[in-house]
mmCIF file of C-alpha atoms in Angstrom:
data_model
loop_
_atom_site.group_PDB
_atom_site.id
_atom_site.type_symbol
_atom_site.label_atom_id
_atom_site.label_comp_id
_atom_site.label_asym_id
_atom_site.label_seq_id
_atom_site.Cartn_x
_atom_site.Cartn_y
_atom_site.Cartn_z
ATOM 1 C CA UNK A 1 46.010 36.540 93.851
ATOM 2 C CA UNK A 2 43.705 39.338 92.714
ATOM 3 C CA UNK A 3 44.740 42.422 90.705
ATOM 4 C CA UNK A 4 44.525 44.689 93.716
ATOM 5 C CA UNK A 5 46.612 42.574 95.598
ATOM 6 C CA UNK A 6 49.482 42.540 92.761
ATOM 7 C CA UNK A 7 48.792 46.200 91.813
ATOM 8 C CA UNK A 8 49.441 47.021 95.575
ATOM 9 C CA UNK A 9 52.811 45.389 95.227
ATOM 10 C CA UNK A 10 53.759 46.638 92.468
ATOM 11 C CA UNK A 11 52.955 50.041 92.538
ATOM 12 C CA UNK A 12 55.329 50.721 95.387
ATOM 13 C CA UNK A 13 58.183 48.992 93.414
ATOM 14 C CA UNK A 14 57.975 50.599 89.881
ATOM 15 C CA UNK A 15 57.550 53.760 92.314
ATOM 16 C CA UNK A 16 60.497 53.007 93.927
ATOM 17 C CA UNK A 17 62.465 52.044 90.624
ATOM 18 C CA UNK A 18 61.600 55.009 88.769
ATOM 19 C CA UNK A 19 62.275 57.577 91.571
ATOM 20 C CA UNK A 20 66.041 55.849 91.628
ATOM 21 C CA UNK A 21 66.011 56.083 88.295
ATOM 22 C CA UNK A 22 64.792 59.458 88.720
ATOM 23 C CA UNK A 23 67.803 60.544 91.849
ATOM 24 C CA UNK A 24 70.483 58.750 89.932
ATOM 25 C CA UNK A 25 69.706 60.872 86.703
ATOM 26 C CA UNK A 26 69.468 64.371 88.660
ATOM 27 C CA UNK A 27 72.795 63.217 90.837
ATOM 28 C CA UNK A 28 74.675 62.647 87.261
ATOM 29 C CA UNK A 29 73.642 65.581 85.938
ATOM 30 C CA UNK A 30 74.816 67.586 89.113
ATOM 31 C CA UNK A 31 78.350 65.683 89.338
ATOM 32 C CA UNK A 32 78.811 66.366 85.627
ATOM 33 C CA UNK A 33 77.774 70.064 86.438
ATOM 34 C CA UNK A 34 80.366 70.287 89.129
ATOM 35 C CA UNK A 35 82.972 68.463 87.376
ATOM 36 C CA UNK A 36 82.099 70.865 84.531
ATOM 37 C CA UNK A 37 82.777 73.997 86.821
ATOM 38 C CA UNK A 38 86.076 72.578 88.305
ATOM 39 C CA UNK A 39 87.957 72.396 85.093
ATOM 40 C CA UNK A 40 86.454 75.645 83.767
ATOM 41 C CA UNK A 41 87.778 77.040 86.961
ATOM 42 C CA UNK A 42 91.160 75.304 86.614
ATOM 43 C CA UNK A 43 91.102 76.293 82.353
ATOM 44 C CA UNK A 44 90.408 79.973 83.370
ATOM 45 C CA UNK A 45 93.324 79.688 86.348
ATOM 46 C CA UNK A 46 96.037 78.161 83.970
ATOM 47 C CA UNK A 47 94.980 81.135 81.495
ATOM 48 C CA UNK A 48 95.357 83.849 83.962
ATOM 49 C CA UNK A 49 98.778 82.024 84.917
ATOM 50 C CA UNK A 50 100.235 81.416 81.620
ATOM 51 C CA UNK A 51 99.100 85.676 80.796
ATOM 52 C CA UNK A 52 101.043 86.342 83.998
ATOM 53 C CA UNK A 53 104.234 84.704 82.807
ATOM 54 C CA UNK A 54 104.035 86.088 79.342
ATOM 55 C CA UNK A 55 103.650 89.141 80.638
ATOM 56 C CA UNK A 56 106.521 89.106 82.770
ATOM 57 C CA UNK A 57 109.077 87.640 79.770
ATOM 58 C CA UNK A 58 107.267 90.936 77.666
ATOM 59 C CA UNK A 59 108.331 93.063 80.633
ATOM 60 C CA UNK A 60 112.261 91.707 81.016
ATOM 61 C CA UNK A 61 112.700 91.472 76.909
ATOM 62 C CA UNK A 62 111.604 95.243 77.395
ATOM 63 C CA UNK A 63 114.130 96.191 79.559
ATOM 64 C CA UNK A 64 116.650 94.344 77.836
ATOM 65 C CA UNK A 65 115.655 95.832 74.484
ATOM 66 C CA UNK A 66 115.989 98.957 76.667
ATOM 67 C CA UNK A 67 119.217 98.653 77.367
ATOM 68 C CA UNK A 68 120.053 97.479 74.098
ATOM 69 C CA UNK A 69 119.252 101.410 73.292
ATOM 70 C CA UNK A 70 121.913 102.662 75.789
ATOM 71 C CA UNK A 71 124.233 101.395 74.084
ATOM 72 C CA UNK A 72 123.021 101.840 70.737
ATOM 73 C CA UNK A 73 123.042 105.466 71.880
ATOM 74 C CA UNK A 74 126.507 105.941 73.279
ATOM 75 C CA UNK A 75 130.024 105.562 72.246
ATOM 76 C CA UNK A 76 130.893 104.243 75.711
ATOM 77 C CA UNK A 77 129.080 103.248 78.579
ATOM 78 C CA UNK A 78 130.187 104.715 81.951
ATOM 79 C CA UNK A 79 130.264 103.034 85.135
ATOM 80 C CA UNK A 80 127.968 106.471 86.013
ATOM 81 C CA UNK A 81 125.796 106.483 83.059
ATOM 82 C CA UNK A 82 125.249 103.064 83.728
ATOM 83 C CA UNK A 83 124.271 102.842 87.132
ATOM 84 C CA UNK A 84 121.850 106.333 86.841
ATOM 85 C CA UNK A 85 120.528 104.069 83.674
ATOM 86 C CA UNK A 86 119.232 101.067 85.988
ATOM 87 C CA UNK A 87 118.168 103.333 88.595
ATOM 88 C CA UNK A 88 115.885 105.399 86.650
ATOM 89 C CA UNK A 89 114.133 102.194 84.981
ATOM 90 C CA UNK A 90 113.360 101.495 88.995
ATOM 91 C CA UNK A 91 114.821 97.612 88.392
ATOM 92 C CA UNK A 92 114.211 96.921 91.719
ATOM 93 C CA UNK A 93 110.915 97.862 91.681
ATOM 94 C CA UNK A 94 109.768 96.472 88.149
ATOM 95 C CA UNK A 95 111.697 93.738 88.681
ATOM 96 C CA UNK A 96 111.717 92.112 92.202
ATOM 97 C CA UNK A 97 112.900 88.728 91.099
ATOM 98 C CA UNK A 98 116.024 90.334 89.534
ATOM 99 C CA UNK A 99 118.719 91.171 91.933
ATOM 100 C CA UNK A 100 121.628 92.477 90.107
ATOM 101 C CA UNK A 101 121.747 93.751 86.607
ATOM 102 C CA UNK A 102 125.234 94.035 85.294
ATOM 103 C CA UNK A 103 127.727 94.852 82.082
ATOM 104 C CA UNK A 104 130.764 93.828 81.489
ATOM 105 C CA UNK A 105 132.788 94.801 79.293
ATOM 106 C CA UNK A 106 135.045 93.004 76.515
ATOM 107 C CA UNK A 107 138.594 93.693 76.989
ATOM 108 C CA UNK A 108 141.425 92.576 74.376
ATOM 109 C CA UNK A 109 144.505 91.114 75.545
ATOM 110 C CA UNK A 110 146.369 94.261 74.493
ATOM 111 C CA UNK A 111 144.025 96.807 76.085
ATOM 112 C CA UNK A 112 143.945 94.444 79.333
ATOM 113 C CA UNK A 113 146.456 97.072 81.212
ATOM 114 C CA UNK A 114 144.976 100.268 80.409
ATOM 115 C CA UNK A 115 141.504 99.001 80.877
ATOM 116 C CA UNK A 116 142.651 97.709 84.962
ATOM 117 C CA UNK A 117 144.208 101.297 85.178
ATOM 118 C CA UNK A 118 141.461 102.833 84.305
ATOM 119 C CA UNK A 119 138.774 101.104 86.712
ATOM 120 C CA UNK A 120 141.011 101.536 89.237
ATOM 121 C CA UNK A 121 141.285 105.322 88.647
ATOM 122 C CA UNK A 122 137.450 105.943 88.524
ATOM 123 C CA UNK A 123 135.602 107.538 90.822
ATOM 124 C CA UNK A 124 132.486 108.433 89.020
ATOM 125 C CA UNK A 125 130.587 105.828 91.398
ATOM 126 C CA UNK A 126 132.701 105.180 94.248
ATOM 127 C CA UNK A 127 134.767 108.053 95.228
ATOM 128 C CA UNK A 128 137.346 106.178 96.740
ATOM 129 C CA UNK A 129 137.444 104.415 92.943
ATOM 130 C CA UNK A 130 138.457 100.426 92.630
ATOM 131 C CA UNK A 131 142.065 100.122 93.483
ATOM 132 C CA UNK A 132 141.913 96.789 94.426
ATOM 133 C CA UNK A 133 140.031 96.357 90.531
ATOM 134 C CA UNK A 134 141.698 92.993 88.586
ATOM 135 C CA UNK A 135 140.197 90.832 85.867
ATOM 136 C CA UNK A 136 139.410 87.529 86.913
ATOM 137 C CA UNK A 137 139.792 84.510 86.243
ATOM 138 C CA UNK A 138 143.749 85.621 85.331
ATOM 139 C CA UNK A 139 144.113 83.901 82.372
ATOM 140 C CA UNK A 140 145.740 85.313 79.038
ATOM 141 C CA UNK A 141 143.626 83.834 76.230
ATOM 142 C CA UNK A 142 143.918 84.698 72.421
ATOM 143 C CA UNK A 143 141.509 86.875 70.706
#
């Protein structure tokens, strides 16, 4: 065979190699580009997530420090004081998740009578007051 002959065959193949060589470079660098992008996407969406949840445990310690002050601030808590309390800090609306936000009270053994008579007697919420109020479960534990 002549050189022109094996040139002409050759050519075309070391062509051929080299522009595979060529596409499977470029194609790894574009895969490692994408995969590149999809976990800075999923980094940044796991940081905006994890900020979202912090957040939100920031916002309910708040409130409970919060409250923490009403009491701080006050002999004793009224069933009225307490209820205008959570509706001014909008619970509902600062806290959608949260559907009922409630005290209660520590009653001794010995003040378990006057306590029930009391509740029962108040009508600083419900006008009608709770006479149907008992402690539950109706057990008689020691202090």
């Amino acid at each position: 065979m002549d050189r022109k002959k094996i040139f002409a065959r050759i050519v075309p193949v070391i062509t051929f190699v080299i522009l595979l060589a060529f596409t499977i470079f470029v194609s790894n660098l574009f895969y490692r580009s994408l995969i590149w992008r999809v976990e800075q996407g999923i980094k940044n969406n796991v940081a905006n997530i994890v900020q979202l949840i912090d957040d939100r445990v920031v916002s309910h310690i708040d409130t409970l420090y919060s409250v923490r002050g009403v009491f701080v601030a006050s002999d004793k808590v009224s069933r009225k004081e307490w209820k205008d309390y959570i509706k001014s800090i909008e619970l509902a609306n600062r806290h959608p998740g949260v559907s009922s936000f409630t005290f209660i009270e520590r009653v001794s053994l010995a003040d378990k009578g006057s306590f029930v008579s009391e509740v029962r007697q108040d009508t600083s919420v419900n006008p009608e007051g709770y006479p149907d109020f008992k402690i539950t479960p109706e057990i008689e534990k020691a202090e």
